[in-house]
Amino acid sequence: MSIDVLPFELLCKVIESCHIGTVSRCVLVCSSFKEAALPSLYKTITLKTFRNSESGEGLKSLRNSESGEGLNFGALQTLDKYPYLRSYVRDVRFFFLLSDYVRRTRNTKVNSDPKAREHLWVSSLAKLPNITSYTFCSSPPQYQSRFLPIPHELIELMASALVACDSLREVNLLYRATAADIARLSRLRNVRSVHLGLPSNEVIAAVGNWIEKCESFSIRDAYAVDSLATIQPYVSNLSVLHLGPHHALTHRNILQLLECTNKLQQLDIFYDNFLNVQLVWIDAVISSSPLTSLSLLSDDGKECAFPFPLISLLAKKTQLEFLNIPQVVFARHPCEFCLSCWWISCKVCLSYGYYS
């Protein structure tokens, strides 16, 4: 069958299933492939700061020469050139490199005139109707354990562009956010999933009312969760909870926290010395919540070489589909573990430790 007579929607679906590198090469094949590949290429777009002041990337029209900001929003330029692609964008990732921003603005006078601070990219971003996820990140992907600030004016501009986007469901704040940023972003009324990187105590306090409206909440590094009262009042509606390492909750605190989460379907939790205490809280969660996914991760790196008490607790959860227990070590053949997991359906995904 000739490419010219292949239904366009079918060609789009075929290309969408390919690796992103293959999709990129499809653009160069012919005009039909280019038209079919562009929607997949623009499903995720990246906005970022310039790497240096001499960079020729991006649009001069998307730069504010008054304030000295260097923004590489070339993806928005392409979307303005090909408006039909706007409806395909689902995921927007904004990378703000603080060092580049400081280098560009150190000796530049900032114009405080509100009209001079208007950016053309704000209206371009506001024209994307189907964004479902937006990520604010202060470091490139290879350094995402670093959490640095992003200027408040950029957060305000992006929030104003996104406030009318009814499809936006997920916001990832992988930078050093402030309580003022949370106030700005909580105006995004349809967001149901919030992911924090390394929040401060003031951010945890400010985000509480937002969490109450959400179904999913995640903290990558939970240093600021220093007591049960920090998050317990806000988690009752969650179906997904990820509590990262370095929190100060004891096993008793965790039990009290999870008693409030009878809608919980996915639980990812780090716990210091969790494999050397009674797992009563796991038993309670399994009994009271409709869990289908469970990850138990050791905060202190300790391993559990006696897995079967834990397995006997998990055996009560017949609808479990995903189980991640990398610090639970099976000293004998993995078949022993498989036999002990006979109750789990064949679609379960397992991750566990193993010593030969």
mmCIF file of C-alpha atoms in Angstrom:
data_model
loop_
_atom_site.group_PDB
_atom_site.id
_atom_site.type_symbol
_atom_site.label_atom_id
_atom_site.label_comp_id
_atom_site.label_asym_id
_atom_site.label_seq_id
_atom_site.Cartn_x
_atom_site.Cartn_y
_atom_site.Cartn_z
ATOM 1 C CA MET A 1 0.000 0.000 0.000
ATOM 2 C CA SER A 2 1.316 3.457 -0.917
ATOM 3 C CA ILE A 3 2.038 5.894 1.895
ATOM 4 C CA ASP A 4 -0.172 8.434 0.116
ATOM 5 C CA VAL A 5 -3.279 6.261 0.510
ATOM 6 C CA LEU A 6 -2.555 5.107 4.066
ATOM 7 C CA PRO A 7 -5.026 6.797 6.444
ATOM 8 C CA PHE A 8 -3.301 9.740 8.140
ATOM 9 C CA GLU A 9 -4.557 8.762 11.621
ATOM 10 C CA LEU A 10 -3.165 5.234 11.180
ATOM 11 C CA LEU A 11 0.229 6.558 10.059
ATOM 12 C CA CYS A 12 0.287 8.857 13.102
ATOM 13 C CA LYS A 13 -0.400 5.918 15.426
ATOM 14 C CA VAL A 14 2.358 3.808 13.848
ATOM 15 C CA ILE A 15 4.917 6.600 14.174
ATOM 16 C CA GLU A 16 3.765 7.405 17.709
ATOM 17 C CA SER A 17 4.741 3.891 18.805
ATOM 18 C CA CYS A 18 8.326 4.350 17.559
ATOM 19 C CA HIS A 19 11.377 5.458 19.533
ATOM 20 C CA ILE A 20 11.780 9.244 19.633
ATOM 21 C CA GLY A 21 14.968 9.004 17.544
ATOM 22 C CA THR A 22 13.092 7.133 14.837
ATOM 23 C CA VAL A 23 10.301 9.694 14.962
ATOM 24 C CA SER A 24 12.848 12.484 14.457
ATOM 25 C CA ARG A 25 14.245 10.749 11.387
ATOM 26 C CA CYS A 26 10.751 10.257 9.980
ATOM 27 C CA VAL A 27 10.465 14.022 9.562
ATOM 28 C CA LEU A 28 13.232 13.867 6.947
ATOM 29 C CA VAL A 29 11.724 11.057 4.840
ATOM 30 C CA CYS A 30 8.961 12.864 2.986
ATOM 31 C CA SER A 31 6.217 15.425 3.510
ATOM 32 C CA SER A 32 3.650 12.765 4.491
ATOM 33 C CA PHE A 33 5.970 11.350 7.163
ATOM 34 C CA LYS A 34 6.785 14.837 8.391
ATOM 35 C CA GLU A 35 3.111 15.710 8.873
ATOM 36 C CA ALA A 36 2.486 12.413 10.679
ATOM 37 C CA ALA A 37 5.617 12.620 12.866
ATOM 38 C CA LEU A 38 5.333 16.210 14.061
ATOM 39 C CA PRO A 39 2.382 15.495 16.428
ATOM 40 C CA SER A 40 4.491 12.862 18.218
ATOM 41 C CA LEU A 41 7.532 15.124 18.371
ATOM 42 C CA TYR A 42 5.488 17.892 19.951
ATOM 43 C CA LYS A 43 3.664 15.721 22.461
ATOM 44 C CA THR A 44 6.408 16.794 24.893
ATOM 45 C CA ILE A 45 8.088 20.180 24.527
ATOM 46 C CA THR A 46 10.982 21.717 26.461
ATOM 47 C CA LEU A 47 11.416 25.372 27.363
ATOM 48 C CA LYS A 48 14.769 26.432 28.782
ATOM 49 C CA THR A 49 17.139 29.295 29.532
ATOM 50 C CA PHE A 50 19.959 30.062 27.152
ATOM 51 C CA ARG A 51 23.319 28.557 27.960
ATOM 52 C CA ASN A 52 25.228 31.759 27.216
ATOM 53 C CA SER A 53 24.605 35.337 26.250
ATOM 54 C CA GLU A 54 25.902 34.827 22.712
ATOM 55 C CA SER A 55 23.568 31.959 21.937
ATOM 56 C CA GLY A 56 21.672 32.364 18.708
ATOM 57 C CA GLU A 57 18.958 29.907 19.668
ATOM 58 C CA GLY A 58 15.323 30.828 20.114
ATOM 59 C CA LEU A 59 13.333 33.838 19.045
ATOM 60 C CA LYS A 60 14.318 37.428 19.593
ATOM 61 C CA SER A 61 10.604 38.091 19.857
ATOM 62 C CA LEU A 62 10.454 35.725 22.825
ATOM 63 C CA ARG A 63 13.224 37.552 24.675
ATOM 64 C CA ASN A 64 12.880 40.491 27.005
ATOM 65 C CA SER A 65 15.986 42.534 26.261
ATOM 66 C CA GLU A 66 14.956 45.044 28.926
ATOM 67 C CA SER A 67 15.319 42.549 31.754
ATOM 68 C CA GLY A 68 18.216 40.631 30.221
ATOM 69 C CA GLU A 69 16.426 37.275 30.355
ATOM 70 C CA GLY A 70 17.607 34.646 27.868
ATOM 71 C CA LEU A 71 14.859 32.151 27.117
ATOM 72 C CA ASN A 72 14.996 29.413 24.518
ATOM 73 C CA PHE A 73 11.327 28.908 23.714
ATOM 74 C CA GLY A 74 11.824 27.869 20.108
ATOM 75 C CA ALA A 75 9.204 25.125 20.493
ATOM 76 C CA LEU A 76 6.569 27.811 20.973
ATOM 77 C CA GLN A 77 7.804 29.533 17.824
ATOM 78 C CA THR A 78 7.226 26.331 15.862
ATOM 79 C CA LEU A 79 3.768 25.911 17.374
ATOM 80 C CA ASP A 80 2.893 29.464 16.373
ATOM 81 C CA LYS A 81 4.057 28.634 12.843
ATOM 82 C CA TYR A 82 2.073 25.360 12.760
ATOM 83 C CA PRO A 83 -1.037 26.045 14.911
ATOM 84 C CA TYR A 84 -2.529 22.604 14.221
ATOM 85 C CA LEU A 85 0.222 21.078 16.400
ATOM 86 C CA ARG A 86 -0.912 22.937 19.518
ATOM 87 C CA SER A 87 -3.642 20.432 20.306
ATOM 88 C CA TYR A 88 -1.092 17.562 20.392
ATOM 89 C CA VAL A 89 1.046 19.026 23.210
ATOM 90 C CA ARG A 90 0.525 17.134 26.470
ATOM 91 C CA ASP A 91 3.702 17.616 28.511
ATOM 92 C CA VAL A 92 5.644 20.873 28.978
ATOM 93 C CA ARG A 93 9.009 20.897 30.765
ATOM 94 C CA PHE A 94 10.649 24.160 31.794
ATOM 95 C CA PHE A 95 14.352 23.990 32.682
ATOM 96 C CA PHE A 96 15.721 27.089 34.380
ATOM 97 C CA LEU A 97 19.503 27.197 34.706
ATOM 98 C CA LEU A 98 20.217 29.699 37.477
ATOM 99 C CA SER A 99 23.903 30.181 36.651
ATOM 100 C CA ASP A 100 23.083 31.145 33.071
ATOM 101 C CA TYR A 101 20.361 33.503 34.233
ATOM 102 C CA VAL A 102 22.656 35.213 36.765
ATOM 103 C CA ARG A 103 25.440 35.547 34.180
ATOM 104 C CA ARG A 104 23.058 37.277 31.782
ATOM 105 C CA THR A 105 21.446 39.594 34.333
ATOM 106 C CA ARG A 106 24.344 40.480 36.656
ATOM 107 C CA ASN A 107 25.124 43.817 34.995
ATOM 108 C CA THR A 108 21.737 44.461 33.420
ATOM 109 C CA LYS A 109 19.285 47.058 34.636
ATOM 110 C CA VAL A 110 15.828 45.564 35.113
ATOM 111 C CA ASN A 111 12.905 47.610 33.835
ATOM 112 C CA SER A 112 10.127 47.629 36.423
ATOM 113 C CA ASP A 113 7.475 48.921 34.017
ATOM 114 C CA PRO A 114 4.757 46.194 33.976
ATOM 115 C CA LYS A 115 4.093 46.768 30.263
ATOM 116 C CA ALA A 116 7.771 46.243 29.486
ATOM 117 C CA ARG A 117 7.667 42.930 31.336
ATOM 118 C CA GLU A 118 5.010 41.423 29.092
ATOM 119 C CA HIS A 119 6.272 38.431 27.108
ATOM 120 C CA LEU A 120 4.970 37.202 23.801
ATOM 121 C CA TRP A 121 5.603 33.624 24.906
ATOM 122 C CA VAL A 122 2.912 33.923 27.585
ATOM 123 C CA SER A 123 0.174 34.200 24.955
ATOM 124 C CA SER A 124 1.801 31.386 22.943
ATOM 125 C CA LEU A 125 1.816 29.111 25.988
ATOM 126 C CA ALA A 126 -1.786 30.019 26.819
ATOM 127 C CA LYS A 127 -2.878 28.784 23.372
ATOM 128 C CA LEU A 128 -1.965 25.155 24.173
ATOM 129 C CA PRO A 129 -5.360 23.680 25.098
ATOM 130 C CA ASN A 130 -4.506 20.082 26.044
ATOM 131 C CA ILE A 131 -1.519 20.279 28.403
ATOM 132 C CA THR A 132 -1.865 17.591 31.075
ATOM 133 C CA SER A 133 1.521 17.924 32.809
ATOM 134 C CA TYR A 134 3.822 20.879 33.503
ATOM 135 C CA THR A 135 7.268 20.579 35.085
ATOM 136 C CA PHE A 136 9.301 23.381 36.641
ATOM 137 C CA CYS A 137 12.920 22.273 37.016
ATOM 138 C CA SER A 138 15.978 24.233 38.170
ATOM 139 C CA SER A 139 18.595 21.797 36.841
ATOM 140 C CA PRO A 140 19.218 19.837 33.645
ATOM 141 C CA PRO A 141 18.065 16.177 33.748
ATOM 142 C CA GLN A 142 21.499 14.819 34.727
ATOM 143 C CA TYR A 143 21.554 17.019 37.859
ATOM 144 C CA GLN A 144 17.970 16.775 39.065
ATOM 145 C CA SER A 145 19.022 16.166 42.665
ATOM 146 C CA ARG A 146 19.805 19.896 42.831
ATOM 147 C CA PHE A 147 16.961 22.212 43.754
ATOM 148 C CA LEU A 148 17.623 25.897 43.074
ATOM 149 C CA PRO A 149 15.240 28.869 42.964
ATOM 150 C CA ILE A 150 13.358 30.131 39.912
ATOM 151 C CA PRO A 151 12.518 33.866 39.754
ATOM 152 C CA HIS A 152 9.027 34.619 41.037
ATOM 153 C CA GLU A 153 8.168 36.685 37.966
ATOM 154 C CA LEU A 154 8.621 33.654 35.702
ATOM 155 C CA ILE A 155 6.420 31.509 37.949
ATOM 156 C CA GLU A 156 3.746 34.223 37.901
ATOM 157 C CA LEU A 157 3.880 34.553 34.102
ATOM 158 C CA MET A 158 3.621 30.806 33.563
ATOM 159 C CA ALA A 159 0.815 30.455 36.095
ATOM 160 C CA SER A 160 -1.136 33.197 34.328
ATOM 161 C CA ALA A 161 -0.659 31.408 31.005
ATOM 162 C CA LEU A 162 -1.835 28.069 32.420
ATOM 163 C CA VAL A 163 -4.737 29.212 34.581
ATOM 164 C CA ALA A 164 -7.289 28.720 31.784
ATOM 165 C CA CYS A 165 -5.978 25.260 30.797
ATOM 166 C CA ASP A 166 -8.753 22.918 31.926
ATOM 167 C CA SER A 167 -6.839 19.771 30.968
ATOM 168 C CA LEU A 168 -3.841 20.432 33.247
ATOM 169 C CA ARG A 169 -3.794 17.666 35.874
ATOM 170 C CA GLU A 170 -0.175 17.366 37.017
ATOM 171 C CA VAL A 171 2.356 19.924 38.273
ATOM 172 C CA ASN A 172 5.939 18.964 39.131
ATOM 173 C CA LEU A 173 7.886 21.508 41.193
ATOM 174 C CA LEU A 174 11.472 20.268 40.964
ATOM 175 C CA TYR A 175 13.084 23.467 42.187
ATOM 176 C CA ARG A 176 13.374 25.435 45.444
ATOM 177 C CA ALA A 177 9.777 26.610 45.575
ATOM 178 C CA THR A 178 8.462 29.146 48.066
ATOM 179 C CA ALA A 179 5.126 29.569 49.804
ATOM 180 C CA ALA A 180 4.438 32.493 47.439
ATOM 181 C CA ASP A 181 4.969 30.170 44.455
ATOM 182 C CA ILE A 182 2.485 27.685 45.922
ATOM 183 C CA ALA A 183 -0.074 30.493 46.266
ATOM 184 C CA ARG A 184 0.411 31.411 42.610
ATOM 185 C CA LEU A 185 0.275 27.857 41.260
ATOM 186 C CA SER A 186 -2.649 26.730 43.407
ATOM 187 C CA ARG A 187 -4.798 28.914 41.140
ATOM 188 C CA LEU A 188 -4.537 26.061 38.628
ATOM 189 C CA ARG A 189 -7.892 24.690 39.701
ATOM 190 C CA ASN A 190 -7.936 21.371 37.821
ATOM 191 C CA VAL A 191 -4.578 20.055 39.034
ATOM 192 C CA ARG A 192 -4.967 16.696 40.784
ATOM 193 C CA SER A 193 -1.328 15.629 41.092
ATOM 194 C CA VAL A 194 1.462 17.594 42.805
ATOM 195 C CA HIS A 195 5.094 16.488 42.905
ATOM 196 C CA LEU A 196 7.588 18.369 45.099
ATOM 197 C CA GLY A 197 11.365 18.039 44.934
ATOM 198 C CA LEU A 198 12.930 19.213 48.204
ATOM 199 C CA PRO A 199 10.262 21.369 49.882
ATOM 200 C CA SER A 200 10.931 23.564 52.898
ATOM 201 C CA ASN A 201 8.768 23.574 56.014
ATOM 202 C CA GLU A 202 6.971 26.710 54.817
ATOM 203 C CA VAL A 203 6.164 25.065 51.476
ATOM 204 C CA ILE A 204 4.786 21.957 53.175
ATOM 205 C CA ALA A 205 2.580 24.210 55.309
ATOM 206 C CA ALA A 206 1.430 26.221 52.289
ATOM 207 C CA VAL A 207 0.691 23.236 50.047
ATOM 208 C CA GLY A 208 -1.716 21.548 52.484
ATOM 209 C CA ASN A 209 -4.952 23.021 51.137
ATOM 210 C CA TRP A 210 -3.845 22.183 47.599
ATOM 211 C CA ILE A 211 -3.163 18.544 48.530
ATOM 212 C CA GLU A 212 -6.695 18.192 49.879
ATOM 213 C CA LYS A 213 -8.026 18.711 46.350
ATOM 214 C CA CYS A 214 -5.548 16.260 44.806
ATOM 215 C CA GLU A 215 -5.559 12.540 44.102
ATOM 216 C CA SER A 216 -1.778 12.163 43.915
ATOM 217 C CA PHE A 217 0.973 13.700 46.049
ATOM 218 C CA SER A 218 4.699 13.055 45.898
ATOM 219 C CA ILE A 219 7.741 14.366 47.766
ATOM 220 C CA ARG A 220 11.068 13.351 46.278
ATOM 221 C CA ASP A 221 13.116 14.307 49.367
ATOM 222 C CA ALA A 222 11.021 14.530 52.539
ATOM 223 C CA TYR A 223 13.362 16.316 54.978
ATOM 224 C CA ALA A 224 10.615 18.816 55.806
ATOM 225 C CA VAL A 225 8.178 16.098 56.924
ATOM 226 C CA ASP A 226 9.372 16.246 60.498
ATOM 227 C CA SER A 227 6.135 15.356 62.277
ATOM 228 C CA LEU A 228 2.838 13.611 61.675
ATOM 229 C CA ALA A 229 0.911 16.890 61.890
ATOM 230 C CA THR A 230 2.807 18.171 58.862
ATOM 231 C CA ILE A 231 0.773 16.179 56.331
ATOM 232 C CA GLN A 232 -1.824 14.016 58.117
ATOM 233 C CA PRO A 233 -4.713 16.526 57.851
ATOM 234 C CA TYR A 234 -4.440 16.669 54.050
ATOM 235 C CA VAL A 235 -4.070 13.103 52.731
ATOM 236 C CA SER A 236 -7.561 11.603 53.096
ATOM 237 C CA ASN A 237 -8.484 11.972 49.400
ATOM 238 C CA LEU A 238 -5.230 10.632 47.973
ATOM 239 C CA SER A 239 -5.113 7.540 45.793
ATOM 240 C CA VAL A 240 -1.344 7.876 45.192
ATOM 241 C CA LEU A 241 1.228 8.787 47.862
ATOM 242 C CA HIS A 242 5.004 8.864 47.400
ATOM 243 C CA LEU A 243 6.944 9.780 50.545
ATOM 244 C CA GLY A 244 10.656 9.989 49.747
ATOM 245 C CA PRO A 245 13.685 9.485 52.008
ATOM 246 C CA HIS A 246 14.783 11.481 55.069
ATOM 247 C CA HIS A 247 11.366 12.052 56.654
ATOM 248 C CA ALA A 248 11.156 11.800 60.460
ATOM 249 C CA LEU A 249 8.047 9.608 60.743
ATOM 250 C CA THR A 250 8.254 6.532 62.963
ATOM 251 C CA HIS A 251 6.413 3.300 62.161
ATOM 252 C CA ARG A 252 3.693 4.393 64.605
ATOM 253 C CA ASN A 253 3.412 7.756 62.791
ATOM 254 C CA ILE A 254 3.114 5.991 59.459
ATOM 255 C CA LEU A 255 0.352 3.785 60.800
ATOM 256 C CA GLN A 256 -1.536 6.843 62.043
ATOM 257 C CA LEU A 257 -0.989 8.617 58.734
ATOM 258 C CA LEU A 258 -2.199 5.734 56.599
ATOM 259 C CA GLU A 259 -5.265 5.141 58.752
ATOM 260 C CA CYS A 260 -6.595 8.298 57.061
ATOM 261 C CA THR A 261 -6.027 7.056 53.506
ATOM 262 C CA ASN A 262 -8.760 4.527 52.791
ATOM 263 C CA LYS A 263 -8.718 5.487 49.079
ATOM 264 C CA LEU A 264 -5.028 4.755 48.636
ATOM 265 C CA GLN A 265 -4.193 2.623 45.577
ATOM 266 C CA GLN A 266 -0.469 3.310 45.188
ATOM 267 C CA LEU A 267 1.968 3.697 48.086
ATOM 268 C CA ASP A 268 5.688 4.366 47.693
ATOM 269 C CA ILE A 269 7.407 4.930 51.010
ATOM 270 C CA PHE A 270 10.950 5.135 52.342
ATOM 271 C CA TYR A 271 11.467 4.129 55.932
ATOM 272 C CA ASP A 272 14.522 4.135 58.185
ATOM 273 C CA ASN A 273 15.118 0.671 59.703
ATOM 274 C CA PHE A 274 11.651 -0.371 58.566
ATOM 275 C CA LEU A 275 12.607 -4.014 58.114
ATOM 276 C CA ASN A 276 13.690 -4.481 61.714
ATOM 277 C CA VAL A 277 10.440 -3.462 63.386
ATOM 278 C CA GLN A 278 6.986 -4.955 63.481
ATOM 279 C CA LEU A 279 5.137 -4.332 60.229
ATOM 280 C CA VAL A 280 1.775 -3.709 61.859
ATOM 281 C CA TRP A 281 1.246 -0.569 59.795
ATOM 282 C CA ILE A 282 1.653 -2.531 56.549
ATOM 283 C CA ASP A 283 -0.946 -5.023 57.746
ATOM 284 C CA ALA A 284 -3.319 -2.166 58.592
ATOM 285 C CA VAL A 285 -2.876 -0.464 55.217
ATOM 286 C CA ILE A 286 -3.338 -3.695 53.313
ATOM 287 C CA SER A 287 -6.524 -4.404 55.220
ATOM 288 C CA SER A 288 -8.091 -0.959 54.832
ATOM 289 C CA SER A 289 -6.934 0.426 51.450
ATOM 290 C CA PRO A 290 -7.581 -0.777 47.866
ATOM 291 C CA LEU A 291 -3.840 -1.013 47.159
ATOM 292 C CA THR A 292 -2.751 -2.219 43.732
ATOM 293 C CA SER A 293 0.837 -0.904 43.904
ATOM 294 C CA LEU A 294 3.280 -1.001 46.835
ATOM 295 C CA SER A 295 6.926 0.075 47.060
ATOM 296 C CA LEU A 296 8.812 -0.373 50.346
ATOM 297 C CA LEU A 297 12.249 1.227 50.206
ATOM 298 C CA SER A 298 14.975 1.327 52.838
ATOM 299 C CA ASP A 299 16.051 4.844 53.769
ATOM 300 C CA ASP A 300 19.180 3.621 55.579
ATOM 301 C CA GLY A 301 20.174 0.956 53.048
ATOM 302 C CA LYS A 302 19.605 -1.948 55.429
ATOM 303 C CA GLU A 303 18.444 -5.233 53.935
ATOM 304 C CA CYS A 304 15.930 -7.779 55.099
ATOM 305 C CA ALA A 305 17.190 -11.355 54.824
ATOM 306 C CA PHE A 306 14.046 -12.836 56.434
ATOM 307 C CA PRO A 307 11.355 -11.913 53.924
ATOM 308 C CA PHE A 308 8.579 -14.347 54.708
ATOM 309 C CA PRO A 309 6.875 -12.459 57.560
ATOM 310 C CA LEU A 310 6.483 -9.593 55.098
ATOM 311 C CA ILE A 311 5.353 -11.949 52.349
ATOM 312 C CA SER A 312 2.718 -13.458 54.606
ATOM 313 C CA LEU A 313 1.315 -9.962 55.182
ATOM 314 C CA LEU A 314 1.316 -9.161 51.479
ATOM 315 C CA ALA A 315 -0.468 -12.432 50.766
ATOM 316 C CA LYS A 316 -3.649 -10.809 52.054
ATOM 317 C CA LYS A 317 -3.673 -8.420 49.107
ATOM 318 C CA THR A 318 -4.973 -10.450 46.196
ATOM 319 C CA GLN A 319 -5.424 -7.448 43.861
ATOM 320 C CA LEU A 320 -1.787 -6.302 44.139
ATOM 321 C CA GLU A 321 -0.389 -5.629 40.646
ATOM 322 C CA PHE A 322 2.966 -3.975 41.375
ATOM 323 C CA LEU A 323 5.354 -4.871 44.201
ATOM 324 C CA ASN A 324 8.740 -3.167 44.625
ATOM 325 C CA ILE A 325 10.798 -4.419 47.616
ATOM 326 C CA PRO A 326 14.471 -4.115 46.529
ATOM 327 C CA GLN A 327 15.911 -4.426 50.067
ATOM 328 C CA VAL A 328 14.067 -7.697 50.733
ATOM 329 C CA VAL A 329 16.728 -10.291 49.945
ATOM 330 C CA PHE A 330 16.058 -13.896 48.985
ATOM 331 C CA ALA A 331 19.116 -15.998 49.774
ATOM 332 C CA ARG A 332 17.955 -19.057 47.897
ATOM 333 C CA HIS A 333 16.601 -19.631 44.402
ATOM 334 C CA PRO A 334 14.098 -16.982 43.223
ATOM 335 C CA CYS A 335 11.603 -19.794 42.503
ATOM 336 C CA GLU A 336 11.060 -19.968 46.244
ATOM 337 C CA PHE A 337 9.906 -16.381 46.110
ATOM 338 C CA CYS A 338 7.679 -17.004 43.109
ATOM 339 C CA LEU A 339 5.996 -19.913 44.871
ATOM 340 C CA SER A 340 5.424 -17.743 47.921
ATOM 341 C CA CYS A 341 3.721 -15.178 45.659
ATOM 342 C CA TRP A 342 1.245 -17.627 44.106
ATOM 343 C CA TRP A 343 -1.684 -15.462 45.185
ATOM 344 C CA ILE A 344 -0.612 -12.541 42.976
ATOM 345 C CA SER A 345 -2.095 -12.380 39.484
ATOM 346 C CA CYS A 346 0.195 -13.026 36.540
ATOM 347 C CA LYS A 347 0.208 -9.322 35.567
ATOM 348 C CA VAL A 348 2.132 -8.340 38.733
ATOM 349 C CA CYS A 349 5.494 -6.576 38.353
ATOM 350 C CA LEU A 350 8.056 -7.619 40.965
ATOM 351 C CA SER A 351 11.318 -6.054 42.102
ATOM 352 C CA TYR A 352 13.312 -7.614 44.937
ATOM 353 C CA GLY A 353 16.850 -8.370 46.121
ATOM 354 C CA TYR A 354 18.535 -11.713 45.518
ATOM 355 C CA TYR A 355 21.681 -13.414 46.726
ATOM 356 C CA SER A 356 22.904 -16.428 44.802
#
